[in-house]
Amino acid sequence: MTPAVYDRDYIRSTVLQRYPEGPLFSWVDINPTELCNRTCSFCPRGVDYPNTNLHITDDVIEKIGVDLEEVDFQGMINICGNGEPLLSKNLIPLISRLSKFSIEMVTNGDELVESRIVELYDAGIDYINVSLYDGEHQLEDYHNLFERCGISESNYTLREYWKPLPFLNNRAGSLDFGNPRINESCYYLHYSIQIDWNGDVLFCVQSVYNKSIRHGSILQSSMKDIWYGESMSKYRKLLKENRHHSPCNGCDVIGTRFGGDFVDEWRV
């Protein structure tokens, strides 16, 4: 199957669905597994984050689909989280269930072979981001791999992550480096929502390794109700001004790259 051309930049920066309570999320990040086959130095897994054999469950997959259908979701689903998606036992069922929506995935590519790539795009994936860590020689190998599968370069990106990373951050203080941007605003909670493998709505897409604060569970409430609920509304107001509160007071991510239009829409 050859996927349609995927305009990810348009979806990420332009789609804005309005409700009386405020704008709906346009970015849904899903963590499909707690397993990873690498321990990178810039990731908490390279320090002390445990590798556990936990995977997104059928009931969570179905509830994500139902909740997104309820709001006629027009934004982007990003399958990434804090593990390696290709190690998830339920990755293909997840993609298939959500195939009516725009879906991209981030992977280190170690498990990508021709048959797997074909399976992913046949299931409904639109775009794959491959993070390459081993060197420039990987570029030709992966370009050839996607070409043999009939996948256009408009439907995947090869990230040259063996080079210094321009947006490296401490993942909301989970790593011991960086200068916290305590007096800066952050827009992540104004446009994005993070779903863990068990249905928990985690604090934000950067705080996936620190699960001390959760906004709720989609197995107990709808994604929409959690989005407009007390917890996310509280932190949204705080983050519009600064990061003087936990867990944001240790975070050094640039939190205003996206979401400015959403901040303007919120009646807070």
Short mmCIF file of C-alpha atoms in Angstrom, two decimals:
data_model
loop_
_atom_site.label_atom_id
_atom_site.label_comp_id
_atom_site.label_asym_id
_atom_site.label_seq_id
_atom_site.Cartn_x
_atom_site.Cartn_y
_atom_site.Cartn_z
CA MET A 1 0.00 0.00 0.00
CA THR A 2 1.32 3.46 -0.93
CA PRO A 3 0.19 6.07 1.63
CA ALA A 4 -1.10 9.48 0.61
CA VAL A 5 1.19 12.49 0.90
CA TYR A 6 1.11 13.55 4.54
CA ASP A 7 1.28 17.27 5.38
CA ARG A 8 2.37 16.92 9.00
CA ASP A 9 3.46 20.55 9.42
CA TYR A 10 0.01 21.77 8.41
CA ILE A 11 -1.74 19.37 10.80
CA ARG A 12 0.54 20.22 13.70
CA SER A 13 0.51 24.01 13.35
CA THR A 14 -2.87 24.84 11.79
CA VAL A 15 -5.62 22.44 12.94
CA LEU A 16 -7.61 24.11 15.70
CA GLN A 17 -10.95 22.65 16.82
CA ARG A 18 -13.01 24.97 19.00
CA TYR A 19 -15.37 24.08 21.83
CA PRO A 20 -17.19 26.44 24.23
CA GLU A 21 -14.71 25.48 26.95
CA GLY A 22 -11.71 26.31 24.77
CA PRO A 23 -9.68 24.77 21.93
CA LEU A 24 -9.39 20.99 21.71
CA PHE A 25 -6.02 19.26 21.78
CA SER A 26 -4.43 18.89 18.33
CA TRP A 27 -1.62 16.54 19.35
CA VAL A 28 -2.16 13.16 21.03
CA ASP A 29 1.03 11.40 22.11
CA ILE A 30 0.67 7.69 22.94
CA ASN A 31 3.15 5.56 24.85
CA PRO A 32 2.55 1.99 23.59
CA THR A 33 5.21 0.19 25.62
CA GLU A 34 7.64 0.49 28.53
CA LEU A 35 10.28 -1.50 26.64
CA CYS A 36 13.27 -0.10 24.77
CA ASN A 37 16.27 -1.84 23.25
CA ARG A 38 18.61 1.13 23.76
CA THR A 39 19.92 3.15 26.70
CA CYS A 40 20.82 6.52 25.22
CA SER A 41 22.85 8.99 27.28
CA PHE A 42 20.29 11.77 26.77
CA CYS A 43 17.38 9.58 27.98
CA PRO A 44 16.42 8.65 31.56
CA ARG A 45 16.73 5.00 30.48
CA GLY A 46 20.46 5.60 30.29
CA VAL A 47 20.43 6.51 33.98
CA ASP A 48 17.89 4.66 36.12
CA TYR A 49 14.53 4.42 34.35
CA PRO A 50 13.47 0.75 34.40
CA ASN A 51 12.86 -1.38 31.31
CA THR A 52 9.59 -3.22 31.90
CA ASN A 53 7.53 -5.59 29.76
CA LEU A 54 4.35 -3.52 29.75
CA HIS A 55 2.27 -2.80 26.65
CA ILE A 56 -0.81 -0.81 25.70
CA THR A 57 -3.91 -2.90 26.27
CA ASP A 58 -6.91 -3.63 24.06
CA ASP A 59 -9.31 -1.68 26.26
CA VAL A 60 -7.08 1.40 26.20
CA ILE A 61 -6.77 1.19 22.41
CA GLU A 62 -10.53 0.97 21.98
CA LYS A 63 -11.19 3.82 24.42
CA ILE A 64 -8.73 6.10 22.61
CA GLY A 65 -10.56 5.38 19.36
CA VAL A 66 -14.00 6.00 20.89
CA ASP A 67 -12.91 9.25 22.58
CA LEU A 68 -11.32 10.64 19.41
CA GLU A 69 -14.35 9.72 17.33
CA GLU A 70 -16.58 11.48 19.86
CA VAL A 71 -14.82 14.80 19.18
CA ASP A 72 -14.26 14.18 15.44
CA PHE A 73 -10.53 14.61 16.07
CA GLN A 74 -8.74 16.42 13.22
CA GLY A 75 -5.23 16.67 14.67
CA MET A 76 -2.24 14.35 14.85
CA ILE A 77 -1.58 11.15 16.78
CA ASN A 78 2.06 10.56 17.62
CA ILE A 79 3.03 7.02 18.68
CA CYS A 80 6.19 7.54 20.67
CA GLY A 81 6.08 7.90 24.46
CA ASN A 82 9.10 6.70 26.39
CA GLY A 83 9.82 3.28 24.87
CA GLU A 84 10.48 1.82 21.42
CA PRO A 85 7.08 1.49 19.70
CA LEU A 86 8.20 -1.39 17.47
CA LEU A 87 8.62 -3.52 20.62
CA SER A 88 4.96 -3.10 21.56
CA LYS A 89 2.93 -6.30 21.28
CA ASN A 90 -0.16 -4.32 20.28
CA LEU A 91 1.31 -1.78 17.88
CA ILE A 92 -0.51 -2.99 14.76
CA PRO A 93 -3.92 -3.23 16.50
CA LEU A 94 -3.33 0.31 17.82
CA ILE A 95 -2.57 1.70 14.36
CA SER A 96 -5.44 -0.21 12.74
CA ARG A 97 -7.98 1.03 15.28
CA LEU A 98 -6.89 4.65 14.81
CA SER A 99 -6.28 4.47 11.05
CA LYS A 100 -9.06 6.97 10.26
CA PHE A 101 -6.92 9.64 11.95
CA SER A 102 -3.53 11.09 11.01
CA ILE A 103 -0.84 8.93 12.66
CA GLU A 104 2.90 9.25 12.86
CA MET A 105 5.42 7.21 14.81
CA VAL A 106 8.90 7.83 16.22
CA THR A 107 11.30 4.86 16.23
CA ASN A 108 15.02 4.16 16.50
CA GLY A 109 14.57 1.95 13.44
CA ASP A 110 16.48 -1.04 14.80
CA GLU A 111 13.48 -3.33 14.21
CA LEU A 112 12.59 -1.96 10.77
CA VAL A 113 12.76 -4.46 7.91
CA GLU A 114 10.84 -4.48 4.63
CA SER A 115 8.02 -6.69 5.86
CA ARG A 116 7.55 -4.56 8.98
CA ILE A 117 7.44 -1.30 7.04
CA VAL A 118 4.81 -2.70 4.66
CA GLU A 119 2.78 -3.97 7.62
CA LEU A 120 2.87 -0.56 9.32
CA TYR A 121 1.73 1.42 6.29
CA ASP A 122 -0.90 -1.20 5.40
CA ALA A 123 -2.28 -0.90 8.93
CA GLY A 124 -2.71 2.85 8.49
CA ILE A 125 0.43 4.68 9.61
CA ASP A 126 0.93 7.92 7.67
CA TYR A 127 4.43 8.97 8.65
CA ILE A 128 7.48 7.44 10.33
CA ASN A 129 10.24 9.42 12.03
CA VAL A 130 13.40 7.31 12.25
CA SER A 131 15.92 8.57 14.81
CA LEU A 132 19.39 7.50 13.64
CA TYR A 133 22.08 7.36 16.32
CA ASP A 134 24.90 5.31 14.80
CA GLY A 135 26.26 7.50 12.00
CA GLU A 136 25.90 8.93 8.51
CA HIS A 137 26.16 5.49 6.91
CA GLN A 138 22.60 4.78 8.11
CA LEU A 139 21.08 7.37 5.77
CA GLU A 140 21.63 5.43 2.57
CA ASP A 141 20.63 2.15 4.19
CA TYR A 142 17.28 3.48 5.41
CA HIS A 143 16.50 5.48 2.27
CA ASN A 144 17.03 2.29 0.26
CA LEU A 145 14.90 0.32 2.70
CA PHE A 146 11.92 2.66 2.36
CA GLU A 147 12.39 2.89 -1.41
CA ARG A 148 12.21 -0.89 -1.76
CA CYS A 149 8.88 -0.75 0.07
CA GLY A 150 7.52 1.92 -2.26
CA ILE A 151 7.35 4.59 0.46
CA SER A 152 7.90 8.19 -0.66
CA GLU A 153 10.22 10.52 1.26
CA SER A 154 7.12 12.64 1.94
CA ASN A 155 5.98 9.89 4.32
CA TYR A 156 9.08 9.46 6.47
CA THR A 157 11.97 11.41 7.97
CA LEU A 158 15.46 10.23 8.87
CA ARG A 159 16.64 12.22 11.87
CA GLU A 160 20.40 12.66 12.04
CA TYR A 161 20.64 12.21 15.79
CA TRP A 162 24.26 11.09 15.82
CA LYS A 163 24.93 14.83 15.50
CA PRO A 164 24.51 17.25 18.44
CA LEU A 165 20.80 17.49 19.14
CA PRO A 166 19.49 21.06 18.73
CA PHE A 167 16.48 20.60 21.04
CA LEU A 168 17.98 18.27 23.64
CA ASN A 169 16.27 18.80 26.99
CA ASN A 170 16.18 17.24 30.45
CA ARG A 171 12.69 15.73 30.03
CA ALA A 172 11.00 17.87 32.66
CA GLY A 173 13.89 17.52 35.09
CA SER A 174 14.25 13.74 34.77
CA LEU A 175 17.89 14.22 33.76
CA ASP A 176 20.50 16.15 35.72
CA PHE A 177 21.49 18.83 33.23
CA GLY A 178 20.21 22.02 31.67
CA ASN A 179 19.07 25.33 33.06
CA PRO A 180 15.42 25.28 34.11
CA ARG A 181 13.34 27.93 32.35
CA ILE A 182 11.48 28.71 35.55
CA ASN A 183 10.34 32.19 34.51
CA GLU A 184 9.21 31.17 31.01
CA SER A 185 5.79 30.13 29.77
CA CYS A 186 5.09 26.68 28.37
CA TYR A 187 2.33 25.85 25.89
CA TYR A 188 2.39 22.04 25.86
CA LEU A 189 -0.77 21.71 27.96
CA HIS A 190 -2.57 24.16 25.70
CA TYR A 191 -2.48 21.88 22.65
CA SER A 192 -1.23 18.37 23.51
CA ILE A 193 -2.23 15.40 25.65
CA GLN A 194 -0.13 12.37 26.68
CA ILE A 195 -1.71 8.90 27.01
CA ASP A 196 0.25 6.19 28.80
CA TRP A 197 0.07 2.46 27.96
CA ASN A 198 -2.47 1.89 30.77
CA GLY A 199 -4.77 4.79 29.89
CA ASP A 200 -3.37 7.32 32.34
CA VAL A 201 -3.17 10.89 31.11
CA LEU A 202 0.33 11.94 32.13
CA PHE A 203 1.33 15.47 33.05
CA CYS A 204 2.71 16.40 29.61
CA VAL A 205 4.60 15.02 26.62
CA GLN A 206 7.93 15.98 28.21
CA SER A 207 7.16 14.53 31.63
CA VAL A 208 6.66 10.93 30.45
CA TYR A 209 9.40 9.57 32.71
CA ASN A 210 8.13 11.35 35.82
CA LYS A 211 4.67 9.96 36.46
CA SER A 212 4.11 11.60 39.84
CA ILE A 213 1.30 13.80 38.50
CA ARG A 214 -1.52 12.39 36.37
CA HIS A 215 -4.54 14.29 35.14
CA GLY A 216 -6.79 11.23 35.12
CA SER A 217 -7.46 7.97 33.28
CA ILE A 218 -9.32 7.58 30.00
CA LEU A 219 -10.70 4.30 31.38
CA GLN A 220 -12.56 6.35 33.99
CA SER A 221 -13.32 9.57 32.11
CA SER A 222 -13.38 10.69 28.50
CA MET A 223 -10.33 12.30 26.98
CA LYS A 224 -12.39 15.43 26.39
CA ASP A 225 -13.55 15.64 30.02
CA ILE A 226 -9.97 15.26 31.27
CA TRP A 227 -8.75 17.89 28.81
CA TYR A 228 -11.25 20.45 30.09
CA GLY A 229 -11.11 19.13 33.66
CA GLU A 230 -9.81 20.66 36.87
CA SER A 231 -6.23 19.34 36.78
CA MET A 232 -5.30 20.31 33.23
CA SER A 233 -7.10 23.64 33.55
CA LYS A 234 -5.16 24.45 36.72
CA TYR A 235 -1.74 23.78 35.23
CA ARG A 236 -2.67 25.43 31.93
CA LYS A 237 -3.26 28.70 33.79
CA LEU A 238 -0.01 28.38 35.72
CA LEU A 239 2.07 27.55 32.65
CA LYS A 240 0.73 30.51 30.71
CA GLU A 241 2.70 32.66 33.16
CA ASN A 242 5.75 30.70 34.40
CA ARG A 243 7.05 27.37 35.76
CA HIS A 244 7.39 28.10 39.46
CA HIS A 245 5.54 24.88 40.37
CA SER A 246 6.40 21.16 40.37
CA PRO A 247 7.14 19.29 38.13
CA CYS A 248 7.81 22.19 35.77
CA ASN A 249 10.32 24.06 37.91
CA GLY A 250 13.11 21.68 36.89
CA CYS A 251 12.30 21.64 33.17
CA ASP A 252 14.53 23.27 30.54
CA VAL A 253 12.49 22.54 27.39
CA ILE A 254 11.59 25.40 25.08
CA GLY A 255 7.86 25.24 25.64
CA THR A 256 6.68 27.92 23.23
CA ARG A 257 7.75 26.50 19.85
CA PHE A 258 4.18 25.39 19.14
CA GLY A 259 0.77 26.22 20.54
CA GLY A 260 0.74 30.00 20.48
CA ASP A 261 -2.56 30.12 18.59
CA PHE A 262 -4.08 27.80 21.19
CA VAL A 263 -2.96 30.02 24.07
CA ASP A 264 -4.70 32.97 22.41
CA GLU A 265 -7.91 30.93 22.15
CA TRP A 266 -8.07 29.83 25.78
CA ARG A 267 -10.37 31.88 27.96
CA VAL A 268 -8.12 31.73 31.03
#
